[in-house]
Coordinates of C-alpha atoms in Angstrom, one line a residue:
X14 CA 0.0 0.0 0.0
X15 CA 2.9 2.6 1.3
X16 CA 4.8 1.6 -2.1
X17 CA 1.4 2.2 -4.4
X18 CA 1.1 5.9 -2.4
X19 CA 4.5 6.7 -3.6
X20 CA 4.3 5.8 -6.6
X21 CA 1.2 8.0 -6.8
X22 CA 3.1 11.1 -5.2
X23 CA 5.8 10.1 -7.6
X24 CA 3.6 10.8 -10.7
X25 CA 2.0 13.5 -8.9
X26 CA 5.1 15.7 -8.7
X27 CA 6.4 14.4 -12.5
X28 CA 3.3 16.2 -13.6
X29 CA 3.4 18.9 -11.2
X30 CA 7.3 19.5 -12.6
X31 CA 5.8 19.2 -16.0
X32 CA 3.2 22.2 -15.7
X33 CA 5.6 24.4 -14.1
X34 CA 8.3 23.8 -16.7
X35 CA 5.9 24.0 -19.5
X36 CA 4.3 27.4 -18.2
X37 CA 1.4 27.2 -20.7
X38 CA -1.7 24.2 -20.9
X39 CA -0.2 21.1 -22.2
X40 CA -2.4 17.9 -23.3
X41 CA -3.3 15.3 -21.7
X42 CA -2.2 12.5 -24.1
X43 CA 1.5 14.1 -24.1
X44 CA 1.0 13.5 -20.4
X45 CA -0.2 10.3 -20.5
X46 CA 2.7 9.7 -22.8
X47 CA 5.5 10.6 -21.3
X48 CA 4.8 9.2 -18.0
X49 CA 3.5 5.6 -19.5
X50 CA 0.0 6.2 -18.1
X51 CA -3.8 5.8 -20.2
X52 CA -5.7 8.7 -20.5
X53 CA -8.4 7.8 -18.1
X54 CA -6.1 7.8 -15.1
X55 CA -3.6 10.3 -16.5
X56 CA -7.1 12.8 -15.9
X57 CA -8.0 11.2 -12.4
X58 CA -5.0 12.2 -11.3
X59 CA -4.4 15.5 -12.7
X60 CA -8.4 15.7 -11.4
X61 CA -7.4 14.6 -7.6
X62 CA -4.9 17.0 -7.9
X63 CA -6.3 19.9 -8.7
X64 CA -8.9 19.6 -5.9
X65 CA -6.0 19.9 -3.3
X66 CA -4.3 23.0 -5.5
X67 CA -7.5 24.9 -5.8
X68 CA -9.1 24.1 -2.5
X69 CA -10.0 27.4 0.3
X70 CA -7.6 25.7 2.6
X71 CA -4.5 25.7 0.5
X72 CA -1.8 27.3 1.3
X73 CA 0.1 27.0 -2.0
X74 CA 0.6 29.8 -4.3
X75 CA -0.4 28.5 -7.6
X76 CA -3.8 27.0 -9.0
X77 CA -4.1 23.7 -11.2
X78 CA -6.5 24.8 -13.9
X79 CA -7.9 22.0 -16.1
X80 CA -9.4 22.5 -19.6
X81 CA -11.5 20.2 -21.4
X82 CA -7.2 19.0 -23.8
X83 CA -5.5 20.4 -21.3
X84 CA -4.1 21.8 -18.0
X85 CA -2.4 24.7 -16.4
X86 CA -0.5 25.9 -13.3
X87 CA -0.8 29.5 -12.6
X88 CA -0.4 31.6 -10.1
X89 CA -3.5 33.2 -7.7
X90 CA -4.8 36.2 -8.4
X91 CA -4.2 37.7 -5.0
X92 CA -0.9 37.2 -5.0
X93 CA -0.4 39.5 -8.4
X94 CA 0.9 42.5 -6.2
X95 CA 3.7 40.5 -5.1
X96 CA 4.7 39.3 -8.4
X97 CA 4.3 42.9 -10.5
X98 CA 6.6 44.4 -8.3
X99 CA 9.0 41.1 -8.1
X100 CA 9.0 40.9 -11.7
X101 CA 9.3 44.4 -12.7
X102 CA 5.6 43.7 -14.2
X103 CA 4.2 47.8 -15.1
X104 CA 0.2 47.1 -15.2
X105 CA -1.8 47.4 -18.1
X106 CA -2.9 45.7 -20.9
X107 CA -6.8 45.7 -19.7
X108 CA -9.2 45.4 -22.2
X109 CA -11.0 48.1 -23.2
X110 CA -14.9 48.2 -23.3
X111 CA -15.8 47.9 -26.5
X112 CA -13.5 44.1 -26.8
X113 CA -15.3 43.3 -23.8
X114 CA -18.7 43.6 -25.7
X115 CA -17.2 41.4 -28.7
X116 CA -15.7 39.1 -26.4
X117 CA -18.8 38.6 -24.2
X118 CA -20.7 38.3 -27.7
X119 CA -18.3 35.5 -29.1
X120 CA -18.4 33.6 -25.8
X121 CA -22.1 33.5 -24.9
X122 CA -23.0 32.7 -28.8
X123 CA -19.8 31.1 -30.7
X124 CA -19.1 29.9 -33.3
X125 CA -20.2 33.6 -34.1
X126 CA -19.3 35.6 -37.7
X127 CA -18.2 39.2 -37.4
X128 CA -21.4 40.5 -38.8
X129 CA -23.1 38.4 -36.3
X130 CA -21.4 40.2 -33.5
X131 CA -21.4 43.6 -35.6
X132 CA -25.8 42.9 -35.6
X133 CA -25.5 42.8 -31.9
X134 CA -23.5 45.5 -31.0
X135 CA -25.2 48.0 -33.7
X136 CA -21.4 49.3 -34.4
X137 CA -18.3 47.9 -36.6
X138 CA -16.5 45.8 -34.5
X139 CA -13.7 45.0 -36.5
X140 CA -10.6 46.6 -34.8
X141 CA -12.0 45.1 -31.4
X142 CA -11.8 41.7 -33.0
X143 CA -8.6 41.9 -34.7
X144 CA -7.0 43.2 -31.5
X145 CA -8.9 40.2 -29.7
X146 CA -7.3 37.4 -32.0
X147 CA -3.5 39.4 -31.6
X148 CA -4.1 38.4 -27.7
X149 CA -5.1 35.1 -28.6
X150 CA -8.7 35.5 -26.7
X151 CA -10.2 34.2 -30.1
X152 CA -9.4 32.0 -32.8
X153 CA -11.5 31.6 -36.3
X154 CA -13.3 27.9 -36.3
X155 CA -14.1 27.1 -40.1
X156 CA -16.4 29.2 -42.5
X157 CA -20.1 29.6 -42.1
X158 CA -21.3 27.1 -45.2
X159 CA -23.6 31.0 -46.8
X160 CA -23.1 32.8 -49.5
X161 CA -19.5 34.2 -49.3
X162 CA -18.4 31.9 -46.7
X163 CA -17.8 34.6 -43.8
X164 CA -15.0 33.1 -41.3
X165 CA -16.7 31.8 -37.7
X166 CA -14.6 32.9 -34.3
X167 CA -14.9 30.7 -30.6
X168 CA -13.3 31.6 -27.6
X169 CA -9.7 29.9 -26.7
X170 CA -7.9 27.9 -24.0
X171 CA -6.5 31.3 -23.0
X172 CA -9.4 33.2 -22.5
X173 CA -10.8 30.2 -20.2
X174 CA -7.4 30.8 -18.4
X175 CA -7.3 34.6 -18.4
X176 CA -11.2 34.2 -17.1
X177 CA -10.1 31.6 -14.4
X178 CA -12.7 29.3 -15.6
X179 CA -12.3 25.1 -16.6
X180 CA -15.5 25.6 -19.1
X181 CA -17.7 28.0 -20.8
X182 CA -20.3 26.2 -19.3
X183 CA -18.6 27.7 -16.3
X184 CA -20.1 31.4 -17.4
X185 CA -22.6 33.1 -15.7
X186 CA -25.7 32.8 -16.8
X187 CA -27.3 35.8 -19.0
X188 CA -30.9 36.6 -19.9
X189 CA -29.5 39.2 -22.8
X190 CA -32.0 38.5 -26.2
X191 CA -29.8 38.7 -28.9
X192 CA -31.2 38.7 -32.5
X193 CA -31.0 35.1 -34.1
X194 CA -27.7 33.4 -35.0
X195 CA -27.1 32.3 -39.1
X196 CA -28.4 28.6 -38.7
X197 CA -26.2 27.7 -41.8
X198 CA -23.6 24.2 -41.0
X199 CA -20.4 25.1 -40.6
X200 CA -17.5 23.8 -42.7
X201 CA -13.8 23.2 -42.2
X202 CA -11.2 25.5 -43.2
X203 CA -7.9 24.8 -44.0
X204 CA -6.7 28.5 -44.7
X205 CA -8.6 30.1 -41.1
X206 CA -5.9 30.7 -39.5
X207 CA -4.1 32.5 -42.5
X208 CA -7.2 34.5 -43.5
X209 CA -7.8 35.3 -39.6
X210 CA -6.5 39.1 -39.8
X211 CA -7.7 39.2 -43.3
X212 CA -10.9 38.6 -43.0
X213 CA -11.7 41.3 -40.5
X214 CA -10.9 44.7 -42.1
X215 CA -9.1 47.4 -40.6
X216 CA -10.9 49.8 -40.3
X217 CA -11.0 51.2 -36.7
X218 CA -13.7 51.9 -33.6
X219 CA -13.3 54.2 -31.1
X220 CA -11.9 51.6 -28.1
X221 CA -12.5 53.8 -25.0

């Protein structure tokens, strides 16, 4: 029994080692991999984990944030002070109101088009949502199957991390009626991520 415990701990602080090294999410199968476990357990015991990490009654500096691919360590937001002024970390880099909107829109409704989000927010949101995809808070999905085949956006991994939430289904809920979303299929993309920036135009909004 006291050898099976250590070989738990043992795993335990491979992956623990891993995250920290890593610094950004990294998959569960190149956990699994490396340390010769399945999937299923590989997740049980990041899972385990991350209710000691995250628990009211730690005392440890960092969270274990899971995703539905992947997982995180990061540090706890009340401990920020400490590590701006450690660091040398200047603050800044909030987002300003009107990528707030688009992001809110994108999240609550994705896969959304930019007109989609444009309907909703009555204005052009185009420099809002370029300036969301350069921080990597949205991604484009695929194209909506319409006429001209407009690019779709979703949320990412980072803005589930940024949020400090596992899921969007995580969210708080919203009673905001929003006009109806293009019921057209979706279909796959090969060229998204090239056309990303130039799909939106450049045109700029106003951001404060």
């Amino acid at each position: 029994m006291d050898e099976q415990l250590e070989q738990i701990k043992n795993i335990e602080g491979a992956i623990e080692a891993i995250l920290f090294a890593a610094g950004y999410p990294v998959k569960y199968t190149k956990i699994a991999e490396v340390l010769g476990l399945d999937l299923k357990n590989t997740k049980m015991i990041i899972e385990n984990m991350s209710e000691e990490y995250n628990s009211a009654k730690s005392i440890r500096g960092v969270n274990l944030l899971l995703f539905p691919d992947t997982c995180q360590l990061c540090t706890k937001e009340q401990y920020a002070p400490y590590i701006r002024e450690a660091l040398g970390i200047k603050r800044g880099g909030n987002l300003s109101a009107s990528s707030m909107e688009v992001l809110a829109v994108v999240a609550y409704n994705q896969p959304v088009t930019r007109s989609f989000v444009d309907q909703v927010r009555g204005v052009d949101s185009s420099y809002a949502m370029n300036s969301l995809i350069d921080k990597a808070l949205i991604e484009p999905c695929g194209r909506l199957d319409a006429p001209g085949r407009p690019m779709l956006y979703v949320t990412t991994d980072k803005f589930l991390r940024v949020f400090g939430i596992n899921s969007l289904s995580d969210l708080p809920a919203t009673e905001i009626i929003l006009p109806p979303k293009e019921e057209a299929p979706m279909v796959d993309d090969d060229t998204a991520d090239e056309d990303a920036s130039a799909g939106i135009s450049d045109e700029s909004e106003d951001l404060e």
